[in-house]
Amino acid sequence: MHVLILGSAAGGGLPQWNCRCPICALAREDETRVRPRTQSSIAVSPDGERWLLVNASPDIRQQLFDNPAMHPRTGLRHSPIHAVLLTNGDVDHVAGLLTLREGQPFTLYGTAGILDSVNANRVFDVMAAGVVAREPIALDRRFEPVPGLHVTLFAVPGKVPLWLEDETLEIGAETETTVGAMIEAGGRRLAYIPGCARVTADLKARIAGVDALLFDGTVLLDDDMIRAGVGTKTGWRMGHVPMTGAGGSIAALSDVAIGHRVFVHINNTNPVLVEGSDARREVEAAGWTVAHDGLTLTLS
Ligand code: MLT
Ligand code: MN
Ligand code: ZN
């Protein structure tokens, strides 16, 4: 199985267009200190030919340009992307669908809850009916979006997208609106969980023994954004478990057998983004990789 990290940053990317926090500033000044990163998306293939795109970020046009594996290969019009899967309805995971509108057939997969929020917005009709099929997938049902690649969606603690929040907001609920994907090919397993509010016993059991885990790396500590002085929201309020500190993912997953541990969906305020920082050293010493754009994993 081929895994290509197209975008490793959380919503906003790195640098974020309007942000002068020290990390965004460094990303503009010195790429050897902070590598710029695009927003959250991966591509997965059983054979390197046919790919499943998981999440469609606002930066998708740049991502498809930067990665030759994503270029058209045959005839006048072609894409190696056979299917697109959404793990939630966040802007950083759905806005890129608007770029995939040039009459290219593919199938769009997601839970009914996620697809409903996309379908409710008519701007997404640019993916024309009859060209882009939309296929709702029930939780815990194994399906095959690309020949030779099997996927199972499962609920993880989360919340509705920011743009759908209202007075009924519940954080940490396990529903169809925030899911992880277990992706299998050639006898190898990848768990992709870019958003998760809490590590539960169920989640640990689910991912035990995977060859690779790509996990929510939004914040180092629950109060990253407050420490950075750019906002008042905690990781919990945004539906993201911190890497470290109380209930952090590194400690919570330390006793789970996992081949490669990789943080993705990293917010621009997270100190692990600074090369050589104490925070980077700490997570690497715990056996984790901090993803960057273009990182590939080959599971065989
Ligand atoms: C998140 O991951 O918390 C969301 O992408 C936030 C957002 O939609 O801006
Ligand atoms: Mn996000
Ligand atoms: Zn910033």
Short mmCIF file of C-alpha atoms in Angstrom, two decimals, residues 142-300:
data_model
loop_
_atom_site.label_atom_id
_atom_site.label_comp_id
_atom_site.label_asym_id
_atom_site.label_seq_id
_atom_site.Cartn_x
_atom_site.Cartn_y
_atom_site.Cartn_z
CA ARG A 142 -16.12 -2.64 4.72
CA PHE A 143 -16.16 -1.28 1.16
CA GLU A 144 -13.77 -1.15 -1.80
CA PRO A 145 -13.49 2.38 -3.26
CA VAL A 146 -10.52 1.38 -5.45
CA PRO A 147 -9.98 -2.20 -6.63
CA GLY A 148 -7.69 -3.88 -4.10
CA LEU A 149 -8.18 -1.21 -1.43
CA HIS A 150 -10.69 -1.86 1.35
CA VAL A 151 -11.92 0.76 3.80
CA THR A 152 -13.97 0.64 6.99
CA LEU A 153 -15.24 3.84 8.61
CA PHE A 154 -15.67 4.05 12.36
CA ALA A 155 -16.91 6.79 14.67
CA VAL A 156 -14.40 8.59 16.88
CA PRO A 157 -15.08 11.23 19.55
CA GLY A 158 -15.60 14.53 17.76
CA LYS A 159 -18.13 17.21 16.95
CA VAL A 160 -19.96 18.71 14.00
CA PRO A 161 -17.96 21.00 11.69
CA LEU A 162 -17.34 24.52 12.98
CA TRP A 163 -19.66 25.94 10.29
CA LEU A 164 -22.53 23.74 11.55
CA GLU A 165 -22.10 24.47 15.26
CA ASP A 166 -25.21 25.72 17.05
CA GLU A 167 -26.66 25.68 20.57
CA THR A 168 -27.01 21.88 20.44
CA LEU A 169 -23.22 21.45 20.13
CA GLU A 170 -21.91 18.37 21.85
CA ILE A 171 -18.17 17.77 22.01
CA GLY A 172 -16.77 14.26 22.22
CA ALA A 173 -19.84 12.49 20.85
CA GLU A 174 -19.17 9.42 18.72
CA THR A 175 -21.37 9.92 15.68
CA GLU A 176 -21.25 9.80 11.90
CA THR A 177 -19.92 13.36 11.72
CA THR A 178 -16.30 12.56 12.67
CA VAL A 179 -14.87 9.25 11.59
CA GLY A 180 -11.61 7.39 11.26
CA ALA A 181 -10.80 5.18 8.28
CA MET A 182 -9.22 1.75 8.47
CA ILE A 183 -7.61 1.25 5.07
CA GLU A 184 -6.37 -2.16 3.97
CA ALA A 185 -4.43 -3.40 0.95
CA GLY A 186 -2.09 -6.31 0.33
CA GLY A 187 -2.53 -7.53 3.88
CA ARG A 188 -1.37 -4.19 5.38
CA ARG A 189 -3.49 -1.83 7.47
CA LEU A 190 -3.42 1.94 7.80
CA ALA A 191 -5.54 3.83 10.32
CA TYR A 192 -6.21 7.45 9.31
CA ILE A 193 -7.72 9.62 12.06
CA PRO A 194 -7.07 13.33 11.39
CA GLY A 195 -9.60 14.54 13.98
CA CYS A 196 -10.27 12.94 17.36
CA ALA A 197 -11.32 14.57 20.62
CA ARG A 198 -10.28 11.77 22.99
CA VAL A 199 -8.46 8.42 22.92
CA THR A 200 -10.89 5.77 24.15
CA ALA A 201 -10.48 2.09 24.96
CA ASP A 202 -12.59 1.29 21.88
CA LEU A 203 -10.28 3.31 19.66
CA LYS A 204 -7.19 1.61 21.10
CA ALA A 205 -8.68 -1.82 20.46
CA ARG A 206 -9.68 -0.81 16.94
CA ILE A 207 -6.21 0.30 15.87
CA ALA A 208 -4.12 -2.30 17.72
CA GLY A 209 -1.69 -3.99 15.35
CA VAL A 210 -1.95 -1.51 12.43
CA ASP A 211 1.10 -1.08 10.22
CA ALA A 212 0.72 2.69 10.37
CA LEU A 213 -1.37 5.27 12.20
CA LEU A 214 -1.85 8.82 10.90
CA PHE A 215 -3.33 10.66 13.85
CA ASP A 216 -4.68 14.07 14.91
CA GLY A 217 -1.67 16.30 15.69
CA THR A 218 -3.55 19.59 15.89
CA VAL A 219 -2.24 20.72 19.27
CA LEU A 220 0.72 19.82 21.50
CA LEU A 221 -1.08 20.89 24.68
CA ASP A 222 -4.79 21.57 25.11
CA ASP A 223 -4.10 25.30 25.48
CA ASP A 224 -1.67 25.81 22.53
CA MET A 225 -3.85 28.49 20.91
CA ILE A 226 -4.24 30.38 24.18
CA ARG A 227 -0.49 30.21 24.88
CA ALA A 228 0.20 31.49 21.37
CA GLY A 229 -2.11 34.42 22.08
CA VAL A 230 -4.12 33.85 18.89
CA GLY A 231 -7.38 32.57 20.34
CA THR A 232 -9.35 31.37 23.30
CA LYS A 233 -10.24 27.87 22.12
CA THR A 234 -8.81 24.75 23.69
CA GLY A 235 -8.03 21.62 21.69
CA TRP A 236 -11.02 19.97 23.36
CA ARG A 237 -13.36 22.77 22.25
CA MET A 238 -12.18 22.20 18.67
CA GLY A 239 -12.58 18.43 18.97
CA HIS A 240 -8.86 17.67 19.04
CA VAL A 241 -7.01 15.65 21.69
CA PRO A 242 -3.57 17.08 22.53
CA MET A 243 -0.34 15.16 21.85
CA THR A 244 0.93 15.63 25.41
CA GLY A 245 -0.37 16.56 28.84
CA ALA A 246 -3.36 15.03 30.62
CA GLY A 247 -5.12 12.53 28.36
CA GLY A 248 -2.61 13.21 25.59
CA SER A 249 -2.47 10.84 22.62
CA ILE A 250 1.21 9.95 22.97
CA ALA A 251 0.73 8.52 26.45
CA ALA A 252 -2.71 7.07 25.74
CA LEU A 253 -1.43 5.14 22.71
CA SER A 254 1.95 4.16 24.17
CA ASP A 255 0.83 0.62 25.03
CA VAL A 256 -0.81 -0.05 21.65
CA ALA A 257 1.14 -2.02 18.99
CA ILE A 258 1.50 0.34 16.00
CA GLY A 259 4.06 0.11 13.17
CA HIS A 260 4.56 3.78 12.25
CA ARG A 261 3.09 6.59 14.39
CA VAL A 262 2.65 9.80 12.43
CA PHE A 263 1.02 13.10 13.41
CA VAL A 264 -0.99 14.86 10.70
CA HIS A 265 -3.48 17.80 10.73
CA ILE A 266 -0.98 19.93 12.67
CA ASN A 267 -2.13 23.43 13.57
CA ASN A 268 0.19 26.33 12.82
CA THR A 269 0.46 27.14 16.54
CA ASN A 270 1.88 23.70 17.43
CA PRO A 271 5.53 24.03 18.56
CA VAL A 272 6.44 20.61 17.07
CA LEU A 273 6.46 22.36 13.69
CA VAL A 274 9.75 24.08 14.58
CA GLU A 275 12.66 21.90 13.44
CA GLY A 276 14.92 21.01 16.35
CA SER A 277 12.57 22.42 19.00
CA ASP A 278 12.21 20.79 22.41
CA ALA A 279 8.65 19.84 21.49
CA ARG A 280 9.78 18.17 18.24
CA ARG A 281 12.46 16.24 20.12
CA GLU A 282 9.95 15.16 22.76
CA VAL A 283 7.44 13.68 20.32
CA GLU A 284 10.15 12.03 18.23
CA ALA A 285 11.70 10.50 21.35
CA ALA A 286 8.27 8.99 22.03
CA GLY A 287 8.42 7.27 18.63
CA TRP A 288 6.26 9.66 16.60
CA THR A 289 6.95 11.29 13.23
CA VAL A 290 5.73 14.85 12.59
CA ALA A 291 4.42 14.70 9.02
CA HIS A 292 5.42 17.13 6.32
CA ASP A 293 3.88 17.55 2.88
CA GLY A 294 5.07 14.93 0.40
CA LEU A 295 5.93 12.37 3.08
CA THR A 296 5.30 8.87 1.75
CA LEU A 297 4.89 5.53 3.48
CA THR A 298 5.10 2.24 1.66
CA LEU A 299 3.46 -0.56 3.61
CA SER A 300 4.42 -3.94 2.21
#
